[in-house]
mmCIF file of C-alpha atoms in Angstrom:
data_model
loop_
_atom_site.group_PDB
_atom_site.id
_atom_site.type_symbol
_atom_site.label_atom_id
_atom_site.label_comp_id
_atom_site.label_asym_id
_atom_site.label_seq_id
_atom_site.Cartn_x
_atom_site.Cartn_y
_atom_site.Cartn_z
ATOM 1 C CA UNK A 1 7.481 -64.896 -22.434
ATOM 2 C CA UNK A 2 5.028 -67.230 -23.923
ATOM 3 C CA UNK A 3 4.614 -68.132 -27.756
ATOM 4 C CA UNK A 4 1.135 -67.713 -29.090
ATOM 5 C CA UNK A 5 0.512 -64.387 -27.205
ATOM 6 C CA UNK A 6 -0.174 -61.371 -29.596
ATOM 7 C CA UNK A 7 1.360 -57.800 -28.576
ATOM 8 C CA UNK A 8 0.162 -54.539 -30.606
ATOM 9 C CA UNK A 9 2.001 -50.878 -30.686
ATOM 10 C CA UNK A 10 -0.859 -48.950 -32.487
ATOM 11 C CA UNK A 11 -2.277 -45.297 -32.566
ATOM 12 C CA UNK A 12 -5.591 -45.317 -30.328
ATOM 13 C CA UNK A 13 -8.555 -44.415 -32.050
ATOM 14 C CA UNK A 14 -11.888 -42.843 -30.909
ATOM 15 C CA UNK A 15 -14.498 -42.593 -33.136
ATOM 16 C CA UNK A 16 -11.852 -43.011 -36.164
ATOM 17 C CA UNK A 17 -9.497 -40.067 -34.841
ATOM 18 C CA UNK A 18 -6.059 -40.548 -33.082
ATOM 19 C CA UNK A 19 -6.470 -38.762 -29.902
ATOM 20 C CA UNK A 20 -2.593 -37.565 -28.579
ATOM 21 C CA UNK A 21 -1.320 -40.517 -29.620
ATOM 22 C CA UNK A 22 2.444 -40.774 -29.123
ATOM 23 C CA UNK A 23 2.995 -42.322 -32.382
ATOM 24 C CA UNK A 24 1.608 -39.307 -34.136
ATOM 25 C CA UNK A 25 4.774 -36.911 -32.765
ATOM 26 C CA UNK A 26 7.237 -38.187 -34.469
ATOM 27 C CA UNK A 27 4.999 -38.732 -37.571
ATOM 28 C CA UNK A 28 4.341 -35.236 -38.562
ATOM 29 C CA UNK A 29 8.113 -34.641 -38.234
ATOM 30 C CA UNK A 30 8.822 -37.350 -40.683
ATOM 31 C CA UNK A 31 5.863 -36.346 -43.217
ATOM 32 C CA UNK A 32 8.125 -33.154 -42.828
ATOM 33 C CA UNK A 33 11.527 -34.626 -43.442
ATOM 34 C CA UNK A 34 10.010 -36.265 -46.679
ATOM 35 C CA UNK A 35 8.556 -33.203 -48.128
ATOM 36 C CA UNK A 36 12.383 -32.419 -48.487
ATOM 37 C CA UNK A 37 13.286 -36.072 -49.691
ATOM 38 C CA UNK A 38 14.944 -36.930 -46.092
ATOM 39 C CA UNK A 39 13.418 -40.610 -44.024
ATOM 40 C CA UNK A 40 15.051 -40.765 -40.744
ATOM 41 C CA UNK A 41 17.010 -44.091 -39.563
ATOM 42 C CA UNK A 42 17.392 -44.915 -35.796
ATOM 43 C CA UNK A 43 18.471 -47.444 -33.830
ATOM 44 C CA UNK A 44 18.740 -47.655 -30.201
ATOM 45 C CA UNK A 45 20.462 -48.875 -27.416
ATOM 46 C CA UNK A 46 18.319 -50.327 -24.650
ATOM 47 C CA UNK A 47 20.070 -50.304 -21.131
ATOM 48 C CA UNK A 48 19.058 -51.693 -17.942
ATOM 49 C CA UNK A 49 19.326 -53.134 -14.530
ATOM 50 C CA UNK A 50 18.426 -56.276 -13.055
ATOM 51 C CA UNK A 51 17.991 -55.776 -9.314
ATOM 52 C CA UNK A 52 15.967 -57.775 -6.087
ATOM 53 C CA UNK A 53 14.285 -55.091 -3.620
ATOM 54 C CA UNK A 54 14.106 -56.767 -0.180
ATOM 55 C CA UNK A 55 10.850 -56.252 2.488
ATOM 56 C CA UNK A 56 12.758 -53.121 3.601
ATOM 57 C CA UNK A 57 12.909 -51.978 0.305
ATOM 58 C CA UNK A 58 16.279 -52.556 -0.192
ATOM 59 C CA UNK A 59 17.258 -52.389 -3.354
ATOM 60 C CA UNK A 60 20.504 -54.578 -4.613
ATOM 61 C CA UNK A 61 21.992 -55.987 -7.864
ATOM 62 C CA UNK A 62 20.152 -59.667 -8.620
ATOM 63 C CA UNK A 63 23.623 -61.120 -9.167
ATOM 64 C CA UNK A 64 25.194 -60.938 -5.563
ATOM 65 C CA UNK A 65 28.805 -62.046 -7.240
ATOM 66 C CA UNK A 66 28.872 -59.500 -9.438
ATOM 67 C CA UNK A 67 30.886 -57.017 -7.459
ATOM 68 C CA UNK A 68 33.662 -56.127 -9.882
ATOM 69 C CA UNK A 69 34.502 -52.208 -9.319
ATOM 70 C CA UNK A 70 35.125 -51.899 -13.184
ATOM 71 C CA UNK A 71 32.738 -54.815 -14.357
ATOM 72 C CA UNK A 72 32.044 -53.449 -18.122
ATOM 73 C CA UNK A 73 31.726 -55.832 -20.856
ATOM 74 C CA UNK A 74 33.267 -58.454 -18.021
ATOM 75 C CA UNK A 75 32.685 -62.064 -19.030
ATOM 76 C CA UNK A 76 31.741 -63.600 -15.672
ATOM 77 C CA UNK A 77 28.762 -61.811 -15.176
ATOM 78 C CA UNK A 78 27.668 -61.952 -18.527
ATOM 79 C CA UNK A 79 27.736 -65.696 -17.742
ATOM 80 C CA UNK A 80 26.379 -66.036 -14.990
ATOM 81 C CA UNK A 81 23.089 -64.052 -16.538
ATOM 82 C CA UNK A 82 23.324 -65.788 -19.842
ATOM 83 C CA UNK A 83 19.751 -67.574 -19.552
ATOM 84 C CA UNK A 84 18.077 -64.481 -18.857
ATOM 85 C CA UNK A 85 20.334 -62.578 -21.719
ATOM 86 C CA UNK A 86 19.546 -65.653 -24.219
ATOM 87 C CA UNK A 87 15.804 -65.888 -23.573
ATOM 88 C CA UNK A 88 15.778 -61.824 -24.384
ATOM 89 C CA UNK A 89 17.840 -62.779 -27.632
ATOM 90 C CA UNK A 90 16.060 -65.301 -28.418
ATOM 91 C CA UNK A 91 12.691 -63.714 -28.187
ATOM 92 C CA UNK A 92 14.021 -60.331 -30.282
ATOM 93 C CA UNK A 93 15.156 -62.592 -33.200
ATOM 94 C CA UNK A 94 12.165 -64.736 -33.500
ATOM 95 C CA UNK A 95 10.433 -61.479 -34.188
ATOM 96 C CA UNK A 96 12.922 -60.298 -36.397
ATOM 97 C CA UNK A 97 14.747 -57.542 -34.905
ATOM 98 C CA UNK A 98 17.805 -58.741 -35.203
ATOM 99 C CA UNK A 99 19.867 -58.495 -31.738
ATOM 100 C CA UNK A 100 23.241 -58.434 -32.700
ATOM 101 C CA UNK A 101 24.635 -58.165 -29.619
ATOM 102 C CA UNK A 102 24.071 -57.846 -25.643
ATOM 103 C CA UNK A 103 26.800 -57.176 -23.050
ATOM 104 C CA UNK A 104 27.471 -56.148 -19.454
ATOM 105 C CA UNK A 105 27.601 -52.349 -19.046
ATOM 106 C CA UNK A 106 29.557 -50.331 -17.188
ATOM 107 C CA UNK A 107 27.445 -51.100 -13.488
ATOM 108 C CA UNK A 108 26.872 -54.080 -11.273
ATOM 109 C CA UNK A 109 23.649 -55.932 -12.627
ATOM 110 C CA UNK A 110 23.435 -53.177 -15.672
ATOM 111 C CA UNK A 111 23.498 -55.019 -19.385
ATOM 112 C CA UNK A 112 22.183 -53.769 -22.773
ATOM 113 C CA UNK A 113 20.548 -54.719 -25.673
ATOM 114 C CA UNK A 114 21.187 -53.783 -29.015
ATOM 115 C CA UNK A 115 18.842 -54.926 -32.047
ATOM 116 C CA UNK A 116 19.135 -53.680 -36.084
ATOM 117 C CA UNK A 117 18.399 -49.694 -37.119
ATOM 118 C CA UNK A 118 14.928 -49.573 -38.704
ATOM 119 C CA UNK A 119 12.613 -46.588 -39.435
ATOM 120 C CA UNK A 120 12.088 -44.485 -36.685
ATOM 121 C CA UNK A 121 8.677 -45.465 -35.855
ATOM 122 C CA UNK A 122 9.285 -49.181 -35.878
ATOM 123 C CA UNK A 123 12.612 -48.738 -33.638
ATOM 124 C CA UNK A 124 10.069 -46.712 -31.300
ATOM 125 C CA UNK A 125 7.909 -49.598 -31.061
ATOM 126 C CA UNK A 126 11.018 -51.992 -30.564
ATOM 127 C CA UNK A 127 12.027 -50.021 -27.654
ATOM 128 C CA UNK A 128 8.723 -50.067 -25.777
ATOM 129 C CA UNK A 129 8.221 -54.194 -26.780
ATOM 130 C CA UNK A 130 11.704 -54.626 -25.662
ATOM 131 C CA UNK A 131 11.027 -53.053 -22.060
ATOM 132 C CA UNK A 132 8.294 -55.222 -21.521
ATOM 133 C CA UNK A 133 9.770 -58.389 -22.868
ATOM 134 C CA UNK A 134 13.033 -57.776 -20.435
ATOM 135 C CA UNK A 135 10.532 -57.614 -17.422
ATOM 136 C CA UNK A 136 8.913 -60.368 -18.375
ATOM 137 C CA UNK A 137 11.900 -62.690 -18.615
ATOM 138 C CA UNK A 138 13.098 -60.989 -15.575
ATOM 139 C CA UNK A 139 10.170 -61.392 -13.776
ATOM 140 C CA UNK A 140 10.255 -65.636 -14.649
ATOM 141 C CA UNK A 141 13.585 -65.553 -12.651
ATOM 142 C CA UNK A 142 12.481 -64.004 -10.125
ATOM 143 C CA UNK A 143 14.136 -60.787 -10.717
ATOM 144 C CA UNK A 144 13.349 -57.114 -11.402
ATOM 145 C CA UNK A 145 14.231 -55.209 -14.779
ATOM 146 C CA UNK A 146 14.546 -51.500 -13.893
ATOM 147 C CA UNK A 147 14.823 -48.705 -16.991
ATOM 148 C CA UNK A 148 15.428 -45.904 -13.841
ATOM 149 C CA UNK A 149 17.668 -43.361 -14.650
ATOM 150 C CA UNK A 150 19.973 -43.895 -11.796
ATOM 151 C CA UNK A 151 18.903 -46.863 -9.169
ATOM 152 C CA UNK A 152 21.974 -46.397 -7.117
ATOM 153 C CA UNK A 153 23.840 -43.780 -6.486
ATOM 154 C CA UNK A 154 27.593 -45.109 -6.996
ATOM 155 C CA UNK A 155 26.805 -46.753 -10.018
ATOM 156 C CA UNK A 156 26.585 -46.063 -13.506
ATOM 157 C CA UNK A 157 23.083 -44.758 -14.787
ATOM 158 C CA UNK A 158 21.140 -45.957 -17.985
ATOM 159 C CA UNK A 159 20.870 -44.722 -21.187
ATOM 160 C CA UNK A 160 18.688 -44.611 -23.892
ATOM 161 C CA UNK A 161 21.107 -44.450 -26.883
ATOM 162 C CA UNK A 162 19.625 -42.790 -30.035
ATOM 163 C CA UNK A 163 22.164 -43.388 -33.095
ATOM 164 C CA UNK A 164 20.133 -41.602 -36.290
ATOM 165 C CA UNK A 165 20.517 -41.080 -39.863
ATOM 166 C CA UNK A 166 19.129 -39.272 -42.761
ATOM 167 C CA UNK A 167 18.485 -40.917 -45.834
ATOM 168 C CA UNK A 168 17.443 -39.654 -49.675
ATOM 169 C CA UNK A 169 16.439 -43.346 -50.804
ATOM 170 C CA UNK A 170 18.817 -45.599 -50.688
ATOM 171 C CA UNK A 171 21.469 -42.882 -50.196
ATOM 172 C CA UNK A 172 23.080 -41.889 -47.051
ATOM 173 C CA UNK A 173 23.383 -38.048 -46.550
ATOM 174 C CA UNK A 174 25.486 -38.015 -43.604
ATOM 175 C CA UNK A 175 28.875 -39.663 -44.622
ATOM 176 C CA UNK A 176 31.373 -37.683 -46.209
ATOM 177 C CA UNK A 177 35.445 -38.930 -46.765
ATOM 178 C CA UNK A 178 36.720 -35.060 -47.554
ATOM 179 C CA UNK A 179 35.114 -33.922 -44.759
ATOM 180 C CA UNK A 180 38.369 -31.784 -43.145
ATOM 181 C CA UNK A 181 36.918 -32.050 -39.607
ATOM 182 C CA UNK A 182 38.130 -35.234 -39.599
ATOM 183 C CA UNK A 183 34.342 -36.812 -38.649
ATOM 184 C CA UNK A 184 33.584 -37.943 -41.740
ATOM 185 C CA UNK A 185 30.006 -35.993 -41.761
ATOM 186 C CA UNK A 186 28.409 -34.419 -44.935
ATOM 187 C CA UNK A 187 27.694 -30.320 -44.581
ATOM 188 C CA UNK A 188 23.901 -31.395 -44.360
ATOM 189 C CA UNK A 189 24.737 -33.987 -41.338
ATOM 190 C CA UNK A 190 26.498 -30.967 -39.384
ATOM 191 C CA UNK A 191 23.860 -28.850 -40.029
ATOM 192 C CA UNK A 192 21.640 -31.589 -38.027
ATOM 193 C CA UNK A 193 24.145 -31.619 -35.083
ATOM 194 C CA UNK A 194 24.302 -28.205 -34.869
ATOM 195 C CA UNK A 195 20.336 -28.265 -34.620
ATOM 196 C CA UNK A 196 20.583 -30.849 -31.459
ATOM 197 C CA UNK A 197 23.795 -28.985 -29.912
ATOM 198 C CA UNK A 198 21.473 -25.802 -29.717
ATOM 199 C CA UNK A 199 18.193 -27.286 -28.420
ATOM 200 C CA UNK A 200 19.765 -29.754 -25.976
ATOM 201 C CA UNK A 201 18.270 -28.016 -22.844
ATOM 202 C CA UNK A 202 14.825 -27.835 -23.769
ATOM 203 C CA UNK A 203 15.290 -31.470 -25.224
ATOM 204 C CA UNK A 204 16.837 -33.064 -22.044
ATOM 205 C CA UNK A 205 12.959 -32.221 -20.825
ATOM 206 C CA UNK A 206 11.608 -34.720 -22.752
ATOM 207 C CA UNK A 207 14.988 -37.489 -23.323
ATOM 208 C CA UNK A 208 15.639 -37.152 -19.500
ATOM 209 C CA UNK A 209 12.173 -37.288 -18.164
ATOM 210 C CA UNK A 210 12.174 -37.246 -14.523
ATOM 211 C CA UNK A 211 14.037 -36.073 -11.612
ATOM 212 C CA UNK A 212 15.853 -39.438 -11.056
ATOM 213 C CA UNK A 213 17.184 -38.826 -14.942
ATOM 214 C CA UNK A 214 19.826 -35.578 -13.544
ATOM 215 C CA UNK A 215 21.477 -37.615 -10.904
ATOM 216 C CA UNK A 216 22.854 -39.326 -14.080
ATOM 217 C CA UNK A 217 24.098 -36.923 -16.094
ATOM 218 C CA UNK A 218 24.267 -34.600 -13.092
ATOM 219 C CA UNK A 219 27.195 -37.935 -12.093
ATOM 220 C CA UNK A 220 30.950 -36.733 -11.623
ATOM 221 C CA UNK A 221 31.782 -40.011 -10.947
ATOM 222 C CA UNK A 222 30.721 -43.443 -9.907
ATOM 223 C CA UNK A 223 32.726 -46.180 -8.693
ATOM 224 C CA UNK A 224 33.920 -47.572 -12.221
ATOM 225 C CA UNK A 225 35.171 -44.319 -12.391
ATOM 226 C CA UNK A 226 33.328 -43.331 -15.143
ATOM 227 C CA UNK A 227 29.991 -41.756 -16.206
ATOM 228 C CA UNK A 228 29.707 -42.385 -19.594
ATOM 229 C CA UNK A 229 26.592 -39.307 -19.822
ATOM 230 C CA UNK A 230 27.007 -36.267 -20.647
ATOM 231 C CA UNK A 231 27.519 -33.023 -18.576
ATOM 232 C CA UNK A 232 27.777 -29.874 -21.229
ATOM 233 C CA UNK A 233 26.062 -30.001 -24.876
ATOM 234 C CA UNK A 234 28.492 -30.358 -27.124
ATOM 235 C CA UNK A 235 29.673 -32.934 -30.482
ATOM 236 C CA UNK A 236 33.192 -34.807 -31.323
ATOM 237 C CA UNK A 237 34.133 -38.098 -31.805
ATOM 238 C CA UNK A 238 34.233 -41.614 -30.157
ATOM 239 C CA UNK A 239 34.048 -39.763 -26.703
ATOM 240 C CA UNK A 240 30.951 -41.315 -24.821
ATOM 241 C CA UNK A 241 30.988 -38.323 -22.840
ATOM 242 C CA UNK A 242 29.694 -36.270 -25.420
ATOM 243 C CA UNK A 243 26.302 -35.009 -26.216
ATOM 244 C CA UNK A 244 26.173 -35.725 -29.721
ATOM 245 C CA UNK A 245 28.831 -38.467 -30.219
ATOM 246 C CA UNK A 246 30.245 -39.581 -33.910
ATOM 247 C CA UNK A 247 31.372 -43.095 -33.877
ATOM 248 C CA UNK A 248 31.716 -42.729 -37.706
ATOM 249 C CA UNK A 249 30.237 -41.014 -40.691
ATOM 250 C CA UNK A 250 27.379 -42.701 -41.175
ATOM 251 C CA UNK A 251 25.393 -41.681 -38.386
ATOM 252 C CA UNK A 252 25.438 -39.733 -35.152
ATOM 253 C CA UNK A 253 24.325 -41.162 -31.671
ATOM 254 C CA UNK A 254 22.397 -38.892 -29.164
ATOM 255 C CA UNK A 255 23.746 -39.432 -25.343
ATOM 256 C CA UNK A 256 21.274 -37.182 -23.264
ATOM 257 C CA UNK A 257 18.458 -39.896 -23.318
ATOM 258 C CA UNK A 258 17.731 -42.314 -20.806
ATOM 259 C CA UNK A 259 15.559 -45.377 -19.603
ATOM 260 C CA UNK A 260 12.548 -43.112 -19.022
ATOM 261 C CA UNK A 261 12.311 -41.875 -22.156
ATOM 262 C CA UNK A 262 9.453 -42.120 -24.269
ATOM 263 C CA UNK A 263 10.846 -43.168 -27.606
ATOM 264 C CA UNK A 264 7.996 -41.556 -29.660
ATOM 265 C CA UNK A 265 8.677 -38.881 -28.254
ATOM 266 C CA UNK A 266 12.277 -38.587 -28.012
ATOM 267 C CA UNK A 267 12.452 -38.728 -31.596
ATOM 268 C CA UNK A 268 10.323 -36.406 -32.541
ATOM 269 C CA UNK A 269 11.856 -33.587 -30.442
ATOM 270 C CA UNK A 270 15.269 -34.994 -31.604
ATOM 271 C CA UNK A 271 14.292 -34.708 -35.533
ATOM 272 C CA UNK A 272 12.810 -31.523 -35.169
ATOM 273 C CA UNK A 273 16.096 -30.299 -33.327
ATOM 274 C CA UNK A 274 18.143 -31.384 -36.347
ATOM 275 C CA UNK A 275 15.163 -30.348 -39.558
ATOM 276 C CA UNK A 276 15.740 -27.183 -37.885
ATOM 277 C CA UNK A 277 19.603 -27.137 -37.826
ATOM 278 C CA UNK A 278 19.224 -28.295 -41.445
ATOM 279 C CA UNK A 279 16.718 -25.488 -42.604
ATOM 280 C CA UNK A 280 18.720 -23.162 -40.868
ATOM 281 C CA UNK A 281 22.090 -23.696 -42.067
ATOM 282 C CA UNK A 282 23.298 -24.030 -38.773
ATOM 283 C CA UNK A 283 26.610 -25.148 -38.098
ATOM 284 C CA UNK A 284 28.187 -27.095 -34.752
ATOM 285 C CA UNK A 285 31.946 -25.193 -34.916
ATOM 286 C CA UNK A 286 34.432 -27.253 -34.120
ATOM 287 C CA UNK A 287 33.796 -30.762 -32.382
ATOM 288 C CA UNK A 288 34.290 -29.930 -28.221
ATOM 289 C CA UNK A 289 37.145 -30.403 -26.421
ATOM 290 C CA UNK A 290 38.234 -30.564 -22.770
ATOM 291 C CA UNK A 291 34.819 -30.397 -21.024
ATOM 292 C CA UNK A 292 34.037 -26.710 -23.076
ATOM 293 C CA UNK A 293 30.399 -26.099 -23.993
ATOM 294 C CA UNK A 294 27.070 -24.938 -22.380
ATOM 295 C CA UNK A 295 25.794 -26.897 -19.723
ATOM 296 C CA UNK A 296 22.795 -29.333 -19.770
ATOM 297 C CA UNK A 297 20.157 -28.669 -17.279
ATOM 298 C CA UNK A 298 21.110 -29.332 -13.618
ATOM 299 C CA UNK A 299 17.376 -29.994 -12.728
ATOM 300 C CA UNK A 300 14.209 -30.974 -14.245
ATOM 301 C CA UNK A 301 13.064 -28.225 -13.389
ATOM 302 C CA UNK A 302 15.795 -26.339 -15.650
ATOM 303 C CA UNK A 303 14.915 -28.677 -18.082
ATOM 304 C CA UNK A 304 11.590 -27.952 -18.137
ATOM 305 C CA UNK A 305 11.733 -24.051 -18.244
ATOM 306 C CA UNK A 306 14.318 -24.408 -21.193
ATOM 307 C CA UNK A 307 11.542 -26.763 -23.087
ATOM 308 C CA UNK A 308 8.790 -23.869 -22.579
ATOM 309 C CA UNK A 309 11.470 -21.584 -23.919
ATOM 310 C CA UNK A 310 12.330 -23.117 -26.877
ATOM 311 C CA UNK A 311 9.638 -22.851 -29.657
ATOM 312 C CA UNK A 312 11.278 -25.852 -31.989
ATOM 313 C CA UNK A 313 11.036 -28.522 -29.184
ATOM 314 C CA UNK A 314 7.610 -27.167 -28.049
ATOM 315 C CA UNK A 315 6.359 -27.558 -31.584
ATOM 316 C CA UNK A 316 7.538 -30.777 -31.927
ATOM 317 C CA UNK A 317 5.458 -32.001 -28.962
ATOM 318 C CA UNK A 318 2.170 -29.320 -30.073
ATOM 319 C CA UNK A 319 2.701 -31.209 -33.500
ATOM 320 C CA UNK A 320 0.029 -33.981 -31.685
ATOM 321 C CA UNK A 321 -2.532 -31.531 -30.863
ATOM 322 C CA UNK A 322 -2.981 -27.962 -29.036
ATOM 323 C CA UNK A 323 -1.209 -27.878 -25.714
ATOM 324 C CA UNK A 324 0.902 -30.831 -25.570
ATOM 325 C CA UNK A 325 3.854 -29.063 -24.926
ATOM 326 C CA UNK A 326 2.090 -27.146 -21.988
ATOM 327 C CA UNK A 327 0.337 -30.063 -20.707
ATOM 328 C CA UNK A 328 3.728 -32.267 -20.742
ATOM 329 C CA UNK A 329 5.734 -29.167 -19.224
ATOM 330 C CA UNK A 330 3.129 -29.205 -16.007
ATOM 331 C CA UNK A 331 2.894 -32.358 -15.487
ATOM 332 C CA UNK A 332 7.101 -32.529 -14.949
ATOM 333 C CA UNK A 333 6.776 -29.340 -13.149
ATOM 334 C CA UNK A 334 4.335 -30.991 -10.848
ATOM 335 C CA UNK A 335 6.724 -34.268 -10.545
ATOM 336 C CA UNK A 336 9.855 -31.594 -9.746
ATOM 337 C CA UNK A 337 7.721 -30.542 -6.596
ATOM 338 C CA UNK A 338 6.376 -33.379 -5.673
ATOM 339 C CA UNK A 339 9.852 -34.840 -5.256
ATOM 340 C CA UNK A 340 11.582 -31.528 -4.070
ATOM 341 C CA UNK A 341 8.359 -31.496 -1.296
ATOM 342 C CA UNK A 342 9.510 -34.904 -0.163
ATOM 343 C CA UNK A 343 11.894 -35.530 2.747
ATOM 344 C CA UNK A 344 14.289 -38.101 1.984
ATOM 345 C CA UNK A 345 17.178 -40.398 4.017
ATOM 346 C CA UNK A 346 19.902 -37.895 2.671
ATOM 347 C CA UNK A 347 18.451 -34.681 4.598
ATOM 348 C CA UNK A 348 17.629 -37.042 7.673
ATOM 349 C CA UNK A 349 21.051 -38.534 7.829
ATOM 350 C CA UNK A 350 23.049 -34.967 7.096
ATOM 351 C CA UNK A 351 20.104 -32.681 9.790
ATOM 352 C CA UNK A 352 18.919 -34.574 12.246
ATOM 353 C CA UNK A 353 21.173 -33.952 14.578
ATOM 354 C CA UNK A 354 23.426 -31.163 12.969
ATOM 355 C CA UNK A 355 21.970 -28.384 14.991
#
């Protein structure tokens, strides 16, 4: 990271018009929300790996002494990474983000960022600045930042966190105290969870981008013994498990996302999910319990086929331009059977000699 360099997150323009620009997605949506006195709030929680890949391709954790089996929020490795975690600090408050705090997640060599809630466009822009900041910093120690899904199989994957709120000025619409589900959500803030509950397959499509992105929610377990994604679409409380989590009234934090993500995108198909609930009158039922609920898509492939099903979560992506949807939808069809077409080390090592 060097002071005196300029970086830009802008709509391109040709000829004065904004061709399928990613920043126009979410846009539309909030033009929308406003023509019923709603702005969306987001903030977002940035996670990642740093890893060395050898000449064989090898890939392992940078950090060769952090081995822990349950190493989250552990203070050794945080330590021993703390000039690459201060540099990444350092840079995100100079431009005013303020990163309130960074830990050690839940995997060997995984930490995570967290910087303040803004609009939703400007947390968008955040998120794509930050990736390329943490590579860059990485990169100066000789180190790789990975935003994969799931880089190793026994470990936990990363997330891209969305935590959102809707706002009538200075108001916030989603806290309630006599709310008798105990979540301390408004009527209008269920209505918005029910909206993501019910879209969650075709949504996973564009918050879980590729085919890496379902070996982590796909996870039963890793060897912290925990996922921390979720498996079923469903809402409750300060369960990380859950698709829709509630860590308190004020807001409500989206789980299905991850590293790939596009932001712009994600939060357009996310606020269209919950406009929807809202202008439906939908509501959630009660918050899940025990693992109950539909399931998220096994595949991208699933994922995909529920996006091309679901006219809300299409719109939201045709909002840009005729054919987005259908354009996005082949090109992750494409990527499914590319990767399906592909013989890996797994089928090598389990057919070789089986027969």
């Amino acid at each position: 990271w060097r002071w005196g360099g300029r970086w830009s997150t802008s709509p391109r323009r040709r000829r004065g018009r904004s061709r399928r620009c990613r920043a126009r997605r979410p846009r539309r949506l909030l033009e929308r929300a406003a023509g019923q006195g709603l702005s969306l709030s987001v903030g977002a929680e940035v996670e990642y790996f740093l890893v060395n890949r050898d000449e064989h391709g090898v890939l392992s954790v940078a950090d060769t002494k952090d081995t822990a089996a349950q190493p989250c929020y552990g203070a050794h490795g945080l330590t021993r990474m703390y000039d690459h975690l201060t540099a990444v600090s350092g840079a995100m408050n100079s431009l005013g983000w303020g990163n309130y705090a960074n830990d050690h997640e839940d995997g060997n060599g995984q930490f995570e960022q967290n910087f303040k809630h803004a609009d939703a466009l400007t947390t968008a822009d955040r998120v794509i600045t930050l990736r390329y900041l943490v590579s860059v910093l990485a990169e100066q120690r000789d180190m790789t930042a990975t935003f994969m899904p799931k880089p190793f199989t026994d470990r936990t994957g990363t997330g891209m966190h969305l935590h959102m709120s809707l706002w009538r000025g200075e108001e916030p619409t989603f806290l309630d105290g006599t709310d008798e589900r105990g979540l301390g959500l408004s009527p209008l803030a269920y209505s918005f969870v029910a909206g993501i509950v019910e879209h969650a397959r075709g949504l996973q499509a564009v918050i879980a981008p590729t085919v890496n992105s379902y070996k982590r929610t796909g996870a039963v377990s890793t060897r912290s013994g925990a996922t921390w994604s979720p498996r079923i679409a469903g809402y409750g409380g300060n369960d990380r498990t859950h698709f829709v989590r509630v860590p308190d009234g004020n807001r409500v934090e989206l789980r299905g996302g991850d590293g790939a993500a596009n932001p712009y995108l994600a939060v357009a198909v996310a606020l269209a999910a919950g406009l929807d609930g809202i202008e439906r009158g939908l509501d959630p039922g009660e918050p899940s319990a025990g693992g109950k609920g539909p399931e998220l898509p096994p595949t991208l492939l699933h994922a995909v086929e529920a996006l091309q099903a679901d006219e809300v979560i299409s719109g939201a992506l045709d909002a840009a331009g005729p054919g987005v949807s259908r354009y996005f939808a082949d090109l992750k069809r494409e990527e499914f059977f590319d990767w399906h077409a592909t013989v890996g080390p797994w089928e090598l090592d389990r057919y070789l000699t089986a027969f």
